[in-house]
Coordinates of C-alpha atoms in Angstrom, one line a residue:
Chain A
X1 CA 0.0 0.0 0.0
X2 CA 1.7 3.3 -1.0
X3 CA 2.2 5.5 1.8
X4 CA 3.1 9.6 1.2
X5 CA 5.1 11.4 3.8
X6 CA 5.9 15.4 3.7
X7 CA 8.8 16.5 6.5
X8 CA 8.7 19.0 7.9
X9 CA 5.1 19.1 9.2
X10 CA 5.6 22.8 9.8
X11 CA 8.4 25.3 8.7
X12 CA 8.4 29.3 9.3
X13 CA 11.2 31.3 7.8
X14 CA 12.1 34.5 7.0
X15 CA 11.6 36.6 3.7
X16 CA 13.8 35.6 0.8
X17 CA 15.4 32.3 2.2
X18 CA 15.6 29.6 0.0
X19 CA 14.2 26.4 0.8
X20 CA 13.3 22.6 0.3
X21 CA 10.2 20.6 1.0
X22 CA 10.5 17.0 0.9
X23 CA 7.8 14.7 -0.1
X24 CA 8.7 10.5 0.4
X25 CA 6.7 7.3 -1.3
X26 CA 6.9 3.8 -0.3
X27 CA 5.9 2.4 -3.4
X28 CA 8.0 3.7 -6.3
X29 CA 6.2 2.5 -9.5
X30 CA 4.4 5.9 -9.5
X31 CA 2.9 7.4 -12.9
X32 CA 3.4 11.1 -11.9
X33 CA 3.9 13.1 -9.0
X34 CA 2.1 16.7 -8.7
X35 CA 2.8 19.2 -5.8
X36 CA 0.0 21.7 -4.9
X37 CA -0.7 24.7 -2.7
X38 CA -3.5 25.1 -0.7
X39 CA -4.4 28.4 1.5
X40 CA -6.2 28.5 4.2
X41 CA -9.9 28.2 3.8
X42 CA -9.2 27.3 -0.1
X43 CA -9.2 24.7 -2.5
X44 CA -5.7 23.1 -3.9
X45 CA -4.1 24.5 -6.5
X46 CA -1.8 22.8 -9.0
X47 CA 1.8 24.2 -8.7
X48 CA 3.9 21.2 -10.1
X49 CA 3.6 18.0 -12.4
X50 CA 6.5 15.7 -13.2
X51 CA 5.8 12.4 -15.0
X52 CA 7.6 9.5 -14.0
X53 CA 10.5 9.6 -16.7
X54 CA 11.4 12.8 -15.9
X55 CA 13.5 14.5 -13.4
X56 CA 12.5 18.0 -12.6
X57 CA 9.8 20.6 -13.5
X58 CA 10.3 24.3 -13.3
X59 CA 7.9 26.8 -12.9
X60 CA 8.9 30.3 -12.0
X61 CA 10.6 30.3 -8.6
X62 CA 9.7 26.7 -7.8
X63 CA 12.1 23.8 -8.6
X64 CA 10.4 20.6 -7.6
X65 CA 12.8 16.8 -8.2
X66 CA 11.7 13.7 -8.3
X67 CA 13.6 10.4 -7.4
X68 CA 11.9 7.1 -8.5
X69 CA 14.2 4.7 -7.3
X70 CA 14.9 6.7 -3.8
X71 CA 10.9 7.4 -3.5
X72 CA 11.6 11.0 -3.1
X73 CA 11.0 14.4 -4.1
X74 CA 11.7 18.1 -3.3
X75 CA 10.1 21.3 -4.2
X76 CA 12.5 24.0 -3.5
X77 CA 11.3 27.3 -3.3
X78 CA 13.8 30.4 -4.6
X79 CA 13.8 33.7 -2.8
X80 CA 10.7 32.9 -0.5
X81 CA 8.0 35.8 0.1
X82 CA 5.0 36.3 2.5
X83 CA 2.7 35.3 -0.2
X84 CA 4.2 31.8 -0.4
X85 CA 2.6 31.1 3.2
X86 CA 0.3 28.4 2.6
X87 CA 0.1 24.3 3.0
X88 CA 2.2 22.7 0.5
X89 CA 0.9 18.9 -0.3
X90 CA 2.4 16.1 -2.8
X91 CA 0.7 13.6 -4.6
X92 CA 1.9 10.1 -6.4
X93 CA -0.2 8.6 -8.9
X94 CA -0.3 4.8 -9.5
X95 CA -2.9 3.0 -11.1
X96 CA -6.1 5.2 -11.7
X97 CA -5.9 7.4 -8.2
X98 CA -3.8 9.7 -6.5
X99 CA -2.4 9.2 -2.4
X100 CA -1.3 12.4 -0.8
X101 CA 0.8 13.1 1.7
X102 CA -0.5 15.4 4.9
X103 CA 1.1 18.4 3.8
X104 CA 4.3 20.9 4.7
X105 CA 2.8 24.2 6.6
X106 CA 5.0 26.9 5.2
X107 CA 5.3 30.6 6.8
X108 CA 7.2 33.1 5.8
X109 CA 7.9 36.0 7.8
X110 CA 8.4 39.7 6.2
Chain B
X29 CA -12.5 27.6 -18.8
X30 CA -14.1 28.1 -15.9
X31 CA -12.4 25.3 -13.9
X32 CA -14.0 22.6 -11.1
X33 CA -17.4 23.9 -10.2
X34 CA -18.8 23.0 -6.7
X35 CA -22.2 24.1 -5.4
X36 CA -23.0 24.7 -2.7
X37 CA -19.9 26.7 -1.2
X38 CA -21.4 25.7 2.1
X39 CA -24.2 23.5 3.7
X40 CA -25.0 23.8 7.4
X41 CA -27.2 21.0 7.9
X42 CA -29.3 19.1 11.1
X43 CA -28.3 15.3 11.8
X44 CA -30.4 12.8 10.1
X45 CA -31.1 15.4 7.1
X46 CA -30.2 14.6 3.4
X47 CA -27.0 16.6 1.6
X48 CA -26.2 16.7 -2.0
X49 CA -22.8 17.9 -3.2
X50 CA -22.8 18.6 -7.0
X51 CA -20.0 19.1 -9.0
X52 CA -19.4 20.3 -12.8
X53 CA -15.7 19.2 -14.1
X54 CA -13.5 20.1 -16.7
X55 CA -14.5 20.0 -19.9
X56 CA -12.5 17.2 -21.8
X57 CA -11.8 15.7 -18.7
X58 CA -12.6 11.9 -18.4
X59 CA -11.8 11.4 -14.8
X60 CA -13.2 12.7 -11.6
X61 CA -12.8 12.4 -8.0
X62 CA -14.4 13.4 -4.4
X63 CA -12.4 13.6 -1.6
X64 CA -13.0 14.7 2.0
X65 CA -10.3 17.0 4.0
X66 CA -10.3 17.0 8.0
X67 CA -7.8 18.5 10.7
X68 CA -7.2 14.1 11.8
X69 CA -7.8 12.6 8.3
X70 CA -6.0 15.1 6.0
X71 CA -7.4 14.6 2.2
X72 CA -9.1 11.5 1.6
X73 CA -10.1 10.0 -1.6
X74 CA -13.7 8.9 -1.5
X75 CA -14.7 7.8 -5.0
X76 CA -13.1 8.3 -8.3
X77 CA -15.1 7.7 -12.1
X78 CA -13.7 7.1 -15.1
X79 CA -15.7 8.0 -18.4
X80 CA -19.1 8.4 -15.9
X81 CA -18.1 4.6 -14.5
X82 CA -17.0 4.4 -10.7
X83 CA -13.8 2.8 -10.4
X84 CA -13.1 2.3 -7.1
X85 CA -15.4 3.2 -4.4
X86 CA -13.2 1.9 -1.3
X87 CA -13.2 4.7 -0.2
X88 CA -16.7 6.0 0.7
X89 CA -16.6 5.3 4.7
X90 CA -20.0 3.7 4.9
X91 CA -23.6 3.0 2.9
X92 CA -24.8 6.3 4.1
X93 CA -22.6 8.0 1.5
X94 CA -23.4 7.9 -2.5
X95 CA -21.9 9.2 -5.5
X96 CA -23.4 9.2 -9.4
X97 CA -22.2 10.5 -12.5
X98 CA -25.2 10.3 -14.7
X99 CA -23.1 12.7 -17.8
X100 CA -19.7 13.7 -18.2
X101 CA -20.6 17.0 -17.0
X102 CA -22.0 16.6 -13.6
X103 CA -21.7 14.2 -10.6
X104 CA -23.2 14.2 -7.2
X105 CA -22.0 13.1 -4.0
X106 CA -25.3 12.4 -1.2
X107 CA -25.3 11.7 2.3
X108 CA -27.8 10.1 3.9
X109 CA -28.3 10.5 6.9
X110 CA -25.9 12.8 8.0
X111 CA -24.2 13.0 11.1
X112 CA -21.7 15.6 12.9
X113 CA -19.0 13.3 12.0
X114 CA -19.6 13.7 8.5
X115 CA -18.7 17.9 8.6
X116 CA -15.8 18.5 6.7
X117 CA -14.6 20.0 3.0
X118 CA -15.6 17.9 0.3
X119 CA -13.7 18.8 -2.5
X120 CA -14.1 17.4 -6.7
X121 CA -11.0 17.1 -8.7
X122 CA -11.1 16.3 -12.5
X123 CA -8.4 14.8 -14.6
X124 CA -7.6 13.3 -17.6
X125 CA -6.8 9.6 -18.3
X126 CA -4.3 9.0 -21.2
X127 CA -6.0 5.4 -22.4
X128 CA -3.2 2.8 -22.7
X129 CA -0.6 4.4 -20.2
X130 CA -3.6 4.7 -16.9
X131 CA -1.6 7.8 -16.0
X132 CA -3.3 10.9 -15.3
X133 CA -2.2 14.4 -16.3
X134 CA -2.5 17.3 -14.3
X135 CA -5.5 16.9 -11.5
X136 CA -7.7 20.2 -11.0
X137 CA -9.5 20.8 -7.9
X138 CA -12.5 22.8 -7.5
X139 CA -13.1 25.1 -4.4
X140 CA -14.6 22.8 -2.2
X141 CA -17.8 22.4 0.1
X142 CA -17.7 23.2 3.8
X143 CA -20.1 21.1 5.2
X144 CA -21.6 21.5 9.0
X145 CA -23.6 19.0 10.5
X146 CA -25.2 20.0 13.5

């Protein structure tokens, strides 16, 4: 049974630090992996995809990895900013349905 | 496009009453999912379709919950009879299935249901 873990639970750091979010599978004959964002109150928005034969996505000032073999990924974050505050959540895709993991609370402080 | 529609927003609701979630996906999409968020449980996946067919229902906690997807355009997700226990965010995600390779592209959430059972 696949099994998605996100360390830290929590992080809070200050303005324009650079950081890493980690995201861990037990089962590594995954399809995709997609990171979101939720905000508080909101619904989950679609930050990331990477498909299993690739390595890395890019979007803007997010970097996110991906690691079959190891079961892991990474969404690094460039040059953070208040607005990036939010819940940060992975998802692996096997057969037909997504697992997610319980989510990185990110804070950044101006 | 106008995304993942949900309606209602919110539902505050008396034990033992009937709920019905609706939900409009993507157009072009031929997958679609409910799942239920909660402070202890974190995002659950309750019932996922495939071209209007459930797939895998393993998820739906017990026969008081019920899903249909009569169209590609619209699916429902009932309760009956609710309890307290059942108050969370019920949230519909649509995809799309590449046929041959099962894996999905990009999954698009819509904004979720709040729902209080009293």
């Amino acid at each position: 049974k696949q099994e998605v873990t996100q360390i830290p639970a929590a992080l809070s750091v200050p303005e324009g630090e650079n950081l890493v979010l980690n995201c861990s599978f037990t089962d590594s004959a995954i399809y995709n992996l997609q990171w979101f964002r939720q905000d508080p109150g909101k619904g989950l928005t679609s930050l990331l995809l990477i498909q299993s034969s690739q390595r890395e996505q890019t979007s803007g000032r997010l970097n996110a990895s991906l690691d079959k073999s190891s079961g892991r990924s990474t969404l690094y974050i460039a040059a953070s900013q208040p607005g990036d505050s939010a819940t940060y959540l992975c998802a692996v895709s096997g057969t037909y349905k997504y697992i997610f993991g319980t989510g990185t609370r990110l804070k950044v402080l101006a | 496009d106008a995304g993942v529609i949900q309606s209602p927003r919110h539902e505050v609701t008396e034990m033992g009453q009937e709920v019905t979630l609706r939900c409009k996906p993507i157009s072009g999409h031929n997958s679609l999912f409910w799942y239920r968020q909660t402070m202890m449980r974190g995002l659950e996946l309750l019932i996922y379709f495939n071209n209007n067919v459930p797939i895998d229902d393993s998820g739906m906690p017990e026969d008081r919950f019920s899903a249909k997807m009569p169209n590609a355009s619209f699916s429902t997700l009932k309760i009956q009879p609710s309890e307290p226990r059942d108050s969370a965010v019920y949230f519909c995600a649509s995809s799309l299935l590449t046929s041959g390779t099962y894996s999905y592209n990009e999954q698009f959430f819509g904004p979720g249901t709040r729902l209080t059972v009293l």
